[in-house]
C-alpha angles and dihedrals in degrees: 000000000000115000132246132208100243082202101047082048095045089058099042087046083052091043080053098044086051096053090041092055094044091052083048092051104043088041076053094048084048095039110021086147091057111102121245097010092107091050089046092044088051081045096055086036084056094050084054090064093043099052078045103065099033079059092059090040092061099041099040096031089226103209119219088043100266084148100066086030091066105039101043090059097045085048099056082048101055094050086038089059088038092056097055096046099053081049086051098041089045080050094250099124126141129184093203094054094050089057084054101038099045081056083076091071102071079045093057088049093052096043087046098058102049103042091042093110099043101070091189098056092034093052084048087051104055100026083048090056088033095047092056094040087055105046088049088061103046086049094057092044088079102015111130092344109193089238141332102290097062094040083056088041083050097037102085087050090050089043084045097050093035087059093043096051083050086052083057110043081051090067092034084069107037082055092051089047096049096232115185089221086075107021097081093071124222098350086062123110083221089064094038096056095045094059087041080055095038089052098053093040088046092062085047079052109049082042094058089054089053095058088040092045090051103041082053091055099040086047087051092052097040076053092050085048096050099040132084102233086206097056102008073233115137108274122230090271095057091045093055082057100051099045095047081046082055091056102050085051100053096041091072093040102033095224111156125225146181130232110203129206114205119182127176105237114227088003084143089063083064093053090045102036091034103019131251088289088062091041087051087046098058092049085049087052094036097052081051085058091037105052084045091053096049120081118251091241085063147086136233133185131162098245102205128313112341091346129110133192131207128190099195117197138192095041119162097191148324105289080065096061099038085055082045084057104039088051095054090046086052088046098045104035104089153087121303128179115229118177105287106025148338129303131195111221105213116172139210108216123195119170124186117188122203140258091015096056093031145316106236130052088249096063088043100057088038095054088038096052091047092051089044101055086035084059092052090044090058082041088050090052093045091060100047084054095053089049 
């Protein structure tokens, strides 16, 4: 096997740690709300030290093994610390997990320390703990994805991790089998190639968080886009979207389908009489009624003020809208309390269904907001009678 110059590949491993910091923690300044960034940018931070001290070791031949000492600990740190943010980042972080899991590193000092001057054991010791810390990690970079783009944005973290966790099980072995290729501790062509192996997977590495880090942010932002910051609730764009997306559906499979049309009656009467925060807490406390009173198989968006819109599926005629409708009226229709007082949510309901009431977005919204102010003008009547 050729050989490698430990000293020349601890200081490109610690070139490499450096960059590598400074791309997590600017990724951290962009991002500080994203989860796990911080615990990837210390572990990074970590593998600086550790690259560190293997580079003095080589070059001042530290005795009583205070150079593998210290950078075995700071390494199973560092993927310690790695591990936990790609579960966090993935949300799969647990409190409860971290106490138990920052235990382990009294127990990687201690390790460390009595096993400094066997390289075999000590070499079974930290790739046994790292190899499990990094297959972890490649494993929740694609576990459960919510679709196939993340799992491709998280893919070349997952491959990078994957081929460092082989790098080390290849060394796990040679150390259990007491090869001499690895047994002579840094000064062996087994350890020099490893590094050589860790660093070039490491940049892979580095590369596949990046894409992760920045699909996470655009899909936030394509969210915040989306999203009504009021109800959390899909805006009007993302409705428009949903509901052309509908029709292209049900054009190859005929399925027929409603748009409804919901608005609060008087609910001016709550911004004038309350102020705009009461106004803003009835629409908060009517989404949670609405989003109970809808099906699971449909969609619901705040179309636009005190508007909603529903795009209701999997309806076999229209005795089953009209019991749709008259659910959500029974659902809806009742006393909430706003800062200030009591207010009586009554709705105006119109539903149009396609392709009977029309074949584009256009004719549906059209036909629903015509039956639904023609709803709170009967409710309107009603009331003037009873008066």
């Amino acid at each position: 096997m050729i050989q490698l110059d430990l000293a020349t590949l601890a200081l490109m491993f610690l070139a490499l740690g450096i960059t590598s910091f400074f791309v997590m923690f600017l990724i951290w300044r962009i991002n500080r709300d994203m989860p796990g960034v911080m615990f990837w940018m210390l572990g990074t931070l970590l593998n600086i030290t550790s690259a560190m001290f293997n580079l003095l070791n080589a070059l001042l031949g530290w005795s009583d093994g205070w150079g593998p000492f210290t950078s075995n600990t700071a390494s199973l740190t560092a993927n310690l610390l790695i591990m936990e943010g790609t579960l966090r980042f993935r949300n799969l972080g647990s409190t409860d997990r971290w106490s138990y899991l920052i235990l382990l590193i009294p127990v990687f000092v201690i390790g460390s320390w009595l096993l400094r001057l066997d390289p075999g054991l000590r070499y079974i010791f930290h790739d046994g703990f790292t190899l499990a810390f990094q297959l972890t990690s490649a494993i929740a970079f694609v576990w459960r994805t919510s679709d196939r783009h993340e799992f491709t944005a998280n893919s070349l973290a997952a491959v990078a991790g994957v081929c460092m966790s082989a790098t080390i099980a290849w060394r796990f072995m040679l150390a259990l089998t007491s090869s001499e290729s690895i047994i002579m501790g840094p000064e062996s062509t087994g350890t020099q190639w490893y590094v050589f192996a860790g660093a070039n997977f490491h940049v892979a590495w580095i590369f596949g968080l990046s894409v992760a880090c920045y699909f996470r942010s655009r899909q936030q932002v394509m969210q915040l886009a989306r999203e009504d910051a009021l109800t959390g609730l899909p805006n009007r764009r993302c409705i428009d979207e949903k509901l052309n997306q509908t029709l292209l559906e049900v054009q190859r499979s005929g399925e027929q389908f409603a748009t409804i049309l919901i608005d609060l009656n008087d609910f001016k009467t709550v911004n004038d009489h309350y102020g705009h925060s009461s106004g803003d807490t009835l629409l908060v406390e009517f989404t949670g009624r609405l989003r109970e009173a809808v099906r699971t198989s449909d969609f619901a968006g705040r179309y636009g003020g005190d508007e909603f819109l529903v795009i209701a599926r999997q309806l076999e005629s229209r005795e089953s809208l009209d019991q749709l409708i008259e659910r959500l009226r029974d659902k809806l229709n009742s006393e909430l309390r706003v800062p200030g007082g009591t207010f009586y949510v009554v709705v105006s309901i119109g539903a149009a269904v396609c392709p009977v009431d029309g074949t584009s977005a256009d004719e549906l919204l059209g036909a629903a907001d015509s039956r639904m102010y023609s709803d709170k003008a009967r409710q309107k009547a009603k009331t003037l009678v009873k008066l």
